[in-house]
PDB file of C-alpha atoms in Angstrom:
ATOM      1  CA  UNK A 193       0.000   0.000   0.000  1.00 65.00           C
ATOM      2  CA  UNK A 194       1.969   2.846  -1.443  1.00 70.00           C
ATOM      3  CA  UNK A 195       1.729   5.854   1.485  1.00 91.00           C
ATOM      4  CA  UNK A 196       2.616   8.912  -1.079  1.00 95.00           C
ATOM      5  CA  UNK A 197       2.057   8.761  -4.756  1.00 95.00           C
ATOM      6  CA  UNK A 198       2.991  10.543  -7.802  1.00 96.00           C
ATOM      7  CA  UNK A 199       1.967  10.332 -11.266  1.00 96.00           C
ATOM      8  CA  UNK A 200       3.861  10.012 -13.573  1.00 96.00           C
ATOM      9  CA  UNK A 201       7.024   8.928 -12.754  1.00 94.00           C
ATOM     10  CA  UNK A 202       8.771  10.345 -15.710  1.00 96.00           C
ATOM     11  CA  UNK A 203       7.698  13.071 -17.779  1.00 97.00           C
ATOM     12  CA  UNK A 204       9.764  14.317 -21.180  1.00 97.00           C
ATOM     13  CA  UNK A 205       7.790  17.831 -22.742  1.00 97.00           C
ATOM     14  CA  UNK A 206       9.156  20.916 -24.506  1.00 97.00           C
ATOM     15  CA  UNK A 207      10.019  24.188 -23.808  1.00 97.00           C
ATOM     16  CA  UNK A 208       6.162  26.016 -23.021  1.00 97.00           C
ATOM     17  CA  UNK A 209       3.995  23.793 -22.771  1.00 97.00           C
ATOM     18  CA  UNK A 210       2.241  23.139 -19.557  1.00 97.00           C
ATOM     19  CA  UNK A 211       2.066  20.089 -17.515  1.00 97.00           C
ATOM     20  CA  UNK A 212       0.757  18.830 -14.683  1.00 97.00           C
ATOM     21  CA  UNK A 213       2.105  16.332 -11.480  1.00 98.00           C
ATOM     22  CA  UNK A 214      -0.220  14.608  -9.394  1.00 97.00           C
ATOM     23  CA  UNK A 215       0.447  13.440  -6.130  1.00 97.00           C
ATOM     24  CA  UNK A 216      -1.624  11.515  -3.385  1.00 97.00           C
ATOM     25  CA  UNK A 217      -0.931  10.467   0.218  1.00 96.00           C
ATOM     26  CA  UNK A 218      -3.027   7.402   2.229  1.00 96.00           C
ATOM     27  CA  UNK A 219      -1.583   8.760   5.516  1.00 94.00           C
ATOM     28  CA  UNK A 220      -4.332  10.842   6.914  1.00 93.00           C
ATOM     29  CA  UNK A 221      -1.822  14.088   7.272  1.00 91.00           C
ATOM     30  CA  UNK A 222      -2.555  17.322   7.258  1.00 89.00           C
ATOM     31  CA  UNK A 223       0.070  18.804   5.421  1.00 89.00           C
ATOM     32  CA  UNK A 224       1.527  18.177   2.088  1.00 91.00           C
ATOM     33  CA  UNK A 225       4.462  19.489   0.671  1.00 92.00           C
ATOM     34  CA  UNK A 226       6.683  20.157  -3.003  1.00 94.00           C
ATOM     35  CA  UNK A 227       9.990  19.737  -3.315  1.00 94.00           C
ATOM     36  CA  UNK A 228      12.249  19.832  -6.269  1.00 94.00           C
ATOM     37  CA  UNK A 229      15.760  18.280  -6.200  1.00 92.00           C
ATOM     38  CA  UNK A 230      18.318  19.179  -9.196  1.00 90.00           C
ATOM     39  CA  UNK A 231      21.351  18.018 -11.113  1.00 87.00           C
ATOM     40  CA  UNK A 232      23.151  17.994  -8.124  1.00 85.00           C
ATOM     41  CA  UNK A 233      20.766  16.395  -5.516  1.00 85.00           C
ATOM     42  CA  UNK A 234      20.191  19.704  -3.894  1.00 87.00           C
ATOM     43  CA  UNK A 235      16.765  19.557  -2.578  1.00 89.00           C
ATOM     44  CA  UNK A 236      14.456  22.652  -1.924  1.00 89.00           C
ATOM     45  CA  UNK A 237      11.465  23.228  -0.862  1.00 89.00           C
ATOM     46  CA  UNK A 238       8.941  25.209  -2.909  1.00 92.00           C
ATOM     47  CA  UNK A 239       5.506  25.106  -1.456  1.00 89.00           C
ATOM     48  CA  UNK A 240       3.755  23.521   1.522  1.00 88.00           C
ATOM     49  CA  UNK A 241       0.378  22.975   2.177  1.00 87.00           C
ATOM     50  CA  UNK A 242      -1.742  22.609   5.505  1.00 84.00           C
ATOM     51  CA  UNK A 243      -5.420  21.363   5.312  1.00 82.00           C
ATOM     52  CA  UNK A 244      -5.941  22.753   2.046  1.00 81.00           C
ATOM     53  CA  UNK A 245      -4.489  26.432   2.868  1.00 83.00           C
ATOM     54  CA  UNK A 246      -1.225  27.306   1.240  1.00 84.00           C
ATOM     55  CA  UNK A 247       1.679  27.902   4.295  1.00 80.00           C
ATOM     56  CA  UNK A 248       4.798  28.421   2.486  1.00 78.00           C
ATOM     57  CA  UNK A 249       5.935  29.937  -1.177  1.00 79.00           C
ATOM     58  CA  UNK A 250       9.188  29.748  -1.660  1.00 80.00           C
ATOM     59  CA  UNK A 251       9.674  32.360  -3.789  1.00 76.00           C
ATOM     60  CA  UNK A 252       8.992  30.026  -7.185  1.00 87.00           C
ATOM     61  CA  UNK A 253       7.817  31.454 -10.325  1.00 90.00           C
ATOM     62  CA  UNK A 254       4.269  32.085 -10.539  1.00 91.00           C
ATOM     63  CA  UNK A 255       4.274  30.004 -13.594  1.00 95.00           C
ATOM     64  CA  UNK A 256       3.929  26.998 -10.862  1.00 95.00           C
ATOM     65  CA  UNK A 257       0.706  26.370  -9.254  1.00 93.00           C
ATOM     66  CA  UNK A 258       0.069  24.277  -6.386  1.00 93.00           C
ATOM     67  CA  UNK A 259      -3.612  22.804  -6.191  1.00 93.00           C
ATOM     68  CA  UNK A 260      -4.875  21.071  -3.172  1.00 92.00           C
ATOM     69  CA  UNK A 261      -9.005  19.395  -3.796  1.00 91.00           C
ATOM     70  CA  UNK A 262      -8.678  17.847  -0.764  1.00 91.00           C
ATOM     71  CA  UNK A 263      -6.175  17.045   2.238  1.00 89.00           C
ATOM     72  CA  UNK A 264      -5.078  13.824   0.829  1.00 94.00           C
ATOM     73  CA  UNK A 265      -4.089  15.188  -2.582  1.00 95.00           C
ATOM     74  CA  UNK A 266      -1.770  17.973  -3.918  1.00 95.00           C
ATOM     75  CA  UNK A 267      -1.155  18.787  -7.532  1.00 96.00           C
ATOM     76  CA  UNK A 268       1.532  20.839  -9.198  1.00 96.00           C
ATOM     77  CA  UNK A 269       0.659  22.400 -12.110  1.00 96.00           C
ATOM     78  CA  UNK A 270       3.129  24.115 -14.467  1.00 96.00           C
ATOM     79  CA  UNK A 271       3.111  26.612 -17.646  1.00 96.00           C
ATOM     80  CA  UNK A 272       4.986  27.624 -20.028  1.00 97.00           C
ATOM     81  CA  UNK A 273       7.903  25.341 -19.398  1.00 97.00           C
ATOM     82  CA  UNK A 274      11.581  26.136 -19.195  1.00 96.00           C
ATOM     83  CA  UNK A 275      14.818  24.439 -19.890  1.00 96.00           C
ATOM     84  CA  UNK A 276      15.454  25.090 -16.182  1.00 94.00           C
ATOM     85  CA  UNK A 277      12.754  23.413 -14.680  1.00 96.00           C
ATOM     86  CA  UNK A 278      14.013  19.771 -15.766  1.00 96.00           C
ATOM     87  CA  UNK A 279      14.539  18.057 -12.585  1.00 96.00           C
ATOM     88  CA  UNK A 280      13.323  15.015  -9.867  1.00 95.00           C
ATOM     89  CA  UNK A 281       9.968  16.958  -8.381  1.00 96.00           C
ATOM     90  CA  UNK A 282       8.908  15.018  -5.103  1.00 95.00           C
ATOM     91  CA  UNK A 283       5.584  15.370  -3.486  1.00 95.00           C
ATOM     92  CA  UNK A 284       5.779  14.469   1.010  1.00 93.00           C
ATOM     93  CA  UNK A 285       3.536  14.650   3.746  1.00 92.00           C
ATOM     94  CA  UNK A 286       3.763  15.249   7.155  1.00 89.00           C
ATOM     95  CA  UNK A 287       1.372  15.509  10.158  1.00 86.00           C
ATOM     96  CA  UNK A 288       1.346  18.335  12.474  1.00 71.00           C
ATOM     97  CA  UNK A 289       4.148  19.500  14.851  1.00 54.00           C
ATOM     98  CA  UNK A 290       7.094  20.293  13.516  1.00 59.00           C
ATOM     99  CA  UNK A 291       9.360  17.062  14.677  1.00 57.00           C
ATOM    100  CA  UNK A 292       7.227  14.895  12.889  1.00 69.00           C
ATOM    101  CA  UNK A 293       8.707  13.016   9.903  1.00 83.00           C
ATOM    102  CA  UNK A 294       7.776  13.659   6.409  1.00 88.00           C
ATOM    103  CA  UNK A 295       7.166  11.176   3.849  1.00 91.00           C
ATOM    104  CA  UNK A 296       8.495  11.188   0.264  1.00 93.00           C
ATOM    105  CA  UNK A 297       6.397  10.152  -2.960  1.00 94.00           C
ATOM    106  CA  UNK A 298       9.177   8.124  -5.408  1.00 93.00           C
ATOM    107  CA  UNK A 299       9.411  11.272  -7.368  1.00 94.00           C
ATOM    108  CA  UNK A 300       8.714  12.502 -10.960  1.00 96.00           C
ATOM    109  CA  UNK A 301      11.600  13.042 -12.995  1.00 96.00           C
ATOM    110  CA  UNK A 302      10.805  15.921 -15.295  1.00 97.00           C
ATOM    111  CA  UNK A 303      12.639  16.897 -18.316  1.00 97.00           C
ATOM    112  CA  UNK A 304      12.186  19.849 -20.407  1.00 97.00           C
ATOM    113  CA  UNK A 305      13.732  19.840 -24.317  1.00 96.00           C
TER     114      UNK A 305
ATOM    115  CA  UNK B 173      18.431  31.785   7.995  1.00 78.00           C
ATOM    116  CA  UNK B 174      18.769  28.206   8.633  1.00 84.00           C
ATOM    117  CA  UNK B 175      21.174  26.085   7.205  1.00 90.00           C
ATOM    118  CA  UNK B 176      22.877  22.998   6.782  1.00 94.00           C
ATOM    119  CA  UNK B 177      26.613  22.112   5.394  1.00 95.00           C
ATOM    120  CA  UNK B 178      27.498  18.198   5.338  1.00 94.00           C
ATOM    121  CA  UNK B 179      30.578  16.863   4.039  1.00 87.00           C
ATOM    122  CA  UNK B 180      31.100  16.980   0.081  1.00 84.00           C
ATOM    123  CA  UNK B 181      31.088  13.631  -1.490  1.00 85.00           C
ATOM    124  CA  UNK B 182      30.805  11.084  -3.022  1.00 94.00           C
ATOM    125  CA  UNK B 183      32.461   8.503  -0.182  1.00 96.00           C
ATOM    126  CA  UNK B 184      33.572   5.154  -1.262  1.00 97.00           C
ATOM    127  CA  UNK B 185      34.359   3.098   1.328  1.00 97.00           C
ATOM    128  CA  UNK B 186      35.340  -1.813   1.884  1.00 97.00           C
ATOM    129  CA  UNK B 187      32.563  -2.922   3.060  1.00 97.00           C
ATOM    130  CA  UNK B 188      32.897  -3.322   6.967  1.00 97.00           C
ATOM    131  CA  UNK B 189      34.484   0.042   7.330  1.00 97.00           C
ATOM    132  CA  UNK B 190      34.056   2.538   9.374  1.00 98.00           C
ATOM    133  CA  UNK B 191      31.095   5.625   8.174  1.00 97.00           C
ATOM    134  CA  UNK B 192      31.093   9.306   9.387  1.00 97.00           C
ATOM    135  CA  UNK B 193      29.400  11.781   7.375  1.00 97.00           C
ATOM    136  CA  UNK B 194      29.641  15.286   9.353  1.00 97.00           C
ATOM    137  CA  UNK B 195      26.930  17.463   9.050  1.00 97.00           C
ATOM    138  CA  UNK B 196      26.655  20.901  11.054  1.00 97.00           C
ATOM    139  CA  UNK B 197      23.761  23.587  11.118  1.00 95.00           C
ATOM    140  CA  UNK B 198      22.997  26.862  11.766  1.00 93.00           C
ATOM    141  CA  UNK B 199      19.671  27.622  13.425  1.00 88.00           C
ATOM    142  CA  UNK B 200      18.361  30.150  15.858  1.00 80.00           C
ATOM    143  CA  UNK B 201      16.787  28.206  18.800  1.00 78.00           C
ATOM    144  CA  UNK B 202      16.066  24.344  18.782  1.00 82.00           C
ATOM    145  CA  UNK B 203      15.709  22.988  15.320  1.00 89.00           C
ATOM    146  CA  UNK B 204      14.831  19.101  15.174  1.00 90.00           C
ATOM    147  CA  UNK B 205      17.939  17.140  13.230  1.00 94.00           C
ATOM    148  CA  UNK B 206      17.275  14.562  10.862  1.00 95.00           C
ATOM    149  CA  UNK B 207      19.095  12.060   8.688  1.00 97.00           C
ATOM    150  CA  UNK B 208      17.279  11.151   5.548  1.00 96.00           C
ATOM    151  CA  UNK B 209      18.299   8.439   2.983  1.00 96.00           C
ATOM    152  CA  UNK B 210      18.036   8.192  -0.882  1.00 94.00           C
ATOM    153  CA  UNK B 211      18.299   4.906  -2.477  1.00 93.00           C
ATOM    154  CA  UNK B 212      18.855   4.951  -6.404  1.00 89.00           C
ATOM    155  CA  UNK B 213      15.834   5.883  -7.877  1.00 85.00           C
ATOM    156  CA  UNK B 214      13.428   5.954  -5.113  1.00 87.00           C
ATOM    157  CA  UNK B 215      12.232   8.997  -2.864  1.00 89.00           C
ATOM    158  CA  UNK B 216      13.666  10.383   0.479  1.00 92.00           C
ATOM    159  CA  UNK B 217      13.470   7.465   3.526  1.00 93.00           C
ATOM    160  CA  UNK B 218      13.842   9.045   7.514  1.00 94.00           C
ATOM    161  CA  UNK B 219      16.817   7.282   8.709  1.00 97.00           C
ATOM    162  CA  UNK B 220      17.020   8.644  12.083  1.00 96.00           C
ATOM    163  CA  UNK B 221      16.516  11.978  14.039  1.00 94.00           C
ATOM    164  CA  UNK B 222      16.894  13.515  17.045  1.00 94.00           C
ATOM    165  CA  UNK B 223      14.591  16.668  18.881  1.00 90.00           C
ATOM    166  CA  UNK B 224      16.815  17.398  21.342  1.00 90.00           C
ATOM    167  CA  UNK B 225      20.117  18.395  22.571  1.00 92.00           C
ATOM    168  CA  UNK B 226      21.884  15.182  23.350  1.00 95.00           C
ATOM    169  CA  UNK B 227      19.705  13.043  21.859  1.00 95.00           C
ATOM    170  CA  UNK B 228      20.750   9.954  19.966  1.00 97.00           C
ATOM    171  CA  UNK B 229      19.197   8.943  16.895  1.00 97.00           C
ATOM    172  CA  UNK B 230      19.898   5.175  15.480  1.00 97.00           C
ATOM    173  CA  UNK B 231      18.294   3.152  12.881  1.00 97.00           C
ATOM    174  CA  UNK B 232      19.730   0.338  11.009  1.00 95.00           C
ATOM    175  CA  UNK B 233      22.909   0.418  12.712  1.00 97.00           C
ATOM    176  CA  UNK B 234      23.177   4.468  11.851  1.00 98.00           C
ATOM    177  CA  UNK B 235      23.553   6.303  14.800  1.00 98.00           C
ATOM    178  CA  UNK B 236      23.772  10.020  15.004  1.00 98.00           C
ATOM    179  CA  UNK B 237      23.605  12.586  18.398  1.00 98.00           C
ATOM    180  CA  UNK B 238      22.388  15.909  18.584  1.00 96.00           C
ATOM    181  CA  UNK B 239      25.003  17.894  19.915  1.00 96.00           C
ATOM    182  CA  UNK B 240      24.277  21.788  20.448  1.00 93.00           C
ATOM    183  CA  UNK B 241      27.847  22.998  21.380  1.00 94.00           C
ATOM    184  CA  UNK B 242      29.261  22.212  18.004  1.00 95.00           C
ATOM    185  CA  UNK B 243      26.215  22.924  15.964  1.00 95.00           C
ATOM    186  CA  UNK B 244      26.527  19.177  14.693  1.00 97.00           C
ATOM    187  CA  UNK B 245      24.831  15.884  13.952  1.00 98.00           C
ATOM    188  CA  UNK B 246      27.557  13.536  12.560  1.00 98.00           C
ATOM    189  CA  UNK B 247      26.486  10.426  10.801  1.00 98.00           C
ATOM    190  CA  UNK B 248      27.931   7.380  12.228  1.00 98.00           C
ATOM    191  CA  UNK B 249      28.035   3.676  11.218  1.00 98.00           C
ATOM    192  CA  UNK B 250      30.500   0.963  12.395  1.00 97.00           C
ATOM    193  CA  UNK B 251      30.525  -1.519   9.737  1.00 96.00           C
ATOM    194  CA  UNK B 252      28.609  -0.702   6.790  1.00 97.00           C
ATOM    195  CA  UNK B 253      27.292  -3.253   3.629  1.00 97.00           C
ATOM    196  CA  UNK B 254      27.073  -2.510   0.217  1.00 97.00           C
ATOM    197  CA  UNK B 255      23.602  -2.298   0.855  1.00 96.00           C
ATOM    198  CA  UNK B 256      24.140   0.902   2.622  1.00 97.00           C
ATOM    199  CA  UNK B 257      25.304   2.741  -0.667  1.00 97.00           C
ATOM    200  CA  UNK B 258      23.268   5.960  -1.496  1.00 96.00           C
ATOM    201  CA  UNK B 259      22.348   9.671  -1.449  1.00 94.00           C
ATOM    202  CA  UNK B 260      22.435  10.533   2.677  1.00 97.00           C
ATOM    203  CA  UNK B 261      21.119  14.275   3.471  1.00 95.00           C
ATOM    204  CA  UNK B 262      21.000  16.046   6.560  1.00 96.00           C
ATOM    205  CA  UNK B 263      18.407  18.351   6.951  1.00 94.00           C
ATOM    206  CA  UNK B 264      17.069  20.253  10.194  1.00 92.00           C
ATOM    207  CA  UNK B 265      13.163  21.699  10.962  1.00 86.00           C
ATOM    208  CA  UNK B 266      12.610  24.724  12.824  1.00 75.00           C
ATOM    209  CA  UNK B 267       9.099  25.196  12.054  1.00 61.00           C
ATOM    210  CA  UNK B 268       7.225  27.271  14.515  1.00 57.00           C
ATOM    211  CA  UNK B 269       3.525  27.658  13.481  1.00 55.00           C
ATOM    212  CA  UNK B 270       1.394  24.402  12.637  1.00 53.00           C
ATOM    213  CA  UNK B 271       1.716  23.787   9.211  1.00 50.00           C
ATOM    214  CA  UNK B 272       4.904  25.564   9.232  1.00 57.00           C
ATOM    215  CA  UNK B 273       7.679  22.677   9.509  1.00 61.00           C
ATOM    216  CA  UNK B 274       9.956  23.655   7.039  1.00 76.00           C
ATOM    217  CA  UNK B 275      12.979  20.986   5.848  1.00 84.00           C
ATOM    218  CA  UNK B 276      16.177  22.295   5.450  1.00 88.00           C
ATOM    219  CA  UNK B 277      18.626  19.983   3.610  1.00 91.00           C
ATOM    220  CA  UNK B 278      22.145  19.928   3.391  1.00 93.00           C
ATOM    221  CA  UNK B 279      23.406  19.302   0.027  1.00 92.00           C
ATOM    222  CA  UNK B 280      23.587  15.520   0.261  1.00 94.00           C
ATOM    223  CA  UNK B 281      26.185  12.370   0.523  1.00 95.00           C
ATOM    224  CA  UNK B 282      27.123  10.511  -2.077  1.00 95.00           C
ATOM    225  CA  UNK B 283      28.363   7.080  -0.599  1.00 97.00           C
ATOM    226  CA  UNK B 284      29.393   4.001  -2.572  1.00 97.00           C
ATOM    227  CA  UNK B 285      30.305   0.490  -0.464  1.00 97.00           C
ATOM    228  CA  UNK B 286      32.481  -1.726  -2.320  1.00 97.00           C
ATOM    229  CA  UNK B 287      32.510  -5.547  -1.914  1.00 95.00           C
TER     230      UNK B 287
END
């Protein structure tokens, strides 16, 4: 019983169009989260959400969109792609107080041509 | 801000031999420390963590301890298998509002076990 999930797990696209990741988590938490990890493995958060209200922005283009229908789901939506965006997106959850431990989806390795 | 600096890889290391990966942070406060691990191709796994000073964290054989004079939360393993190979990251959370917990990694750890 996968705990987060992401679909897809790879996606290839070219520069401006707009795509979409989907991510789901079984846990029952309250707050979701996006995360994008480069080239390099440097991993950084970009947006967190808490029962459907939008906590954090970390200063990412407005061409990404966070959506969240419901607490157990939290889509990333993106336009007008650029070459810079290619990387591993992952999608985590958490519940509550901030020593809790998040869990990671597998990831969705994105790459823009 | 918050931050977190861990040792620049990638580590090869025999199998059986002896693992530190330093990590140290800078945080206002009392952040939470964590060790997270990446196995090729798969999402971040919590390996251990600790919430306070002096705490130990140990999973899998992994051991790390919180310590708040040096700022640090060295990765530690006595005898590790080539099943141990992967990305390792540090990261701390100083979150302060619900909804607020905020992951700060360090830039991660390549290490390889040979055979």
């Amino acid at each position: 019983d996968t705990a987060v999930s992401q679909t897809p797990k790879y996606l290839v696209t070219q520069m401006g169009n707009d795509k979409s990741i989907k991510c789901e988590q079984n846990l029952g938490h309250d707050t979701m989260y996006w995360y994008k990890q480069d080239s390099k493995k440097f991993l950084k958060i970009m947006f967190s959400y808490n029962n459907k209200e939008l906590i954090i922005n970390e200063t990412v283009p407005n061409r990404f969109s966070p959506k969240s229908p419901d607490k157990a789901h939290l889509n990333l939506h993106i336009n007008s792609l650029e070459l810079g965006d290619s990387a591993v997106y992952f999608c985590a959850s958490s519940q509550g107080q901030f020593a809790n431990e998040q869990f990671f989806g597998p990831g969705t390795r994105l790459t823009v041509l | 801000g918050n931050s977190v600096t861990q040792m620049e890889g990638p580590v090869t290391l025999s199998e059986e031999a002896f693992l530190t990966i330093n990590c140290t942070y800078t945080a206002t406060g009392y952040p939470s420390l964590f060790w997270y691990v990446q196995y090729p191709g798969e999402g971040l796994q919590l390996l251990l963590k600790a919430t306070k000073a002096d705490d130990k964290g140990s999973n899998k054989g992994f051991e790390a301890t919180y310590r708040k004079e040096t700022t640090s939360f060295h990765l530690e393993k006595g005898s590790v298998q080539v099943s141990d190979s992967a990305v390792y990251f540090c990261a701390l959370n100083k979150g302060s509002n619900f909804g607020n917990e905020k992951l700060t990694f360090g830039t991660g750890t390549r290490l390889t076990i040979i055979p």
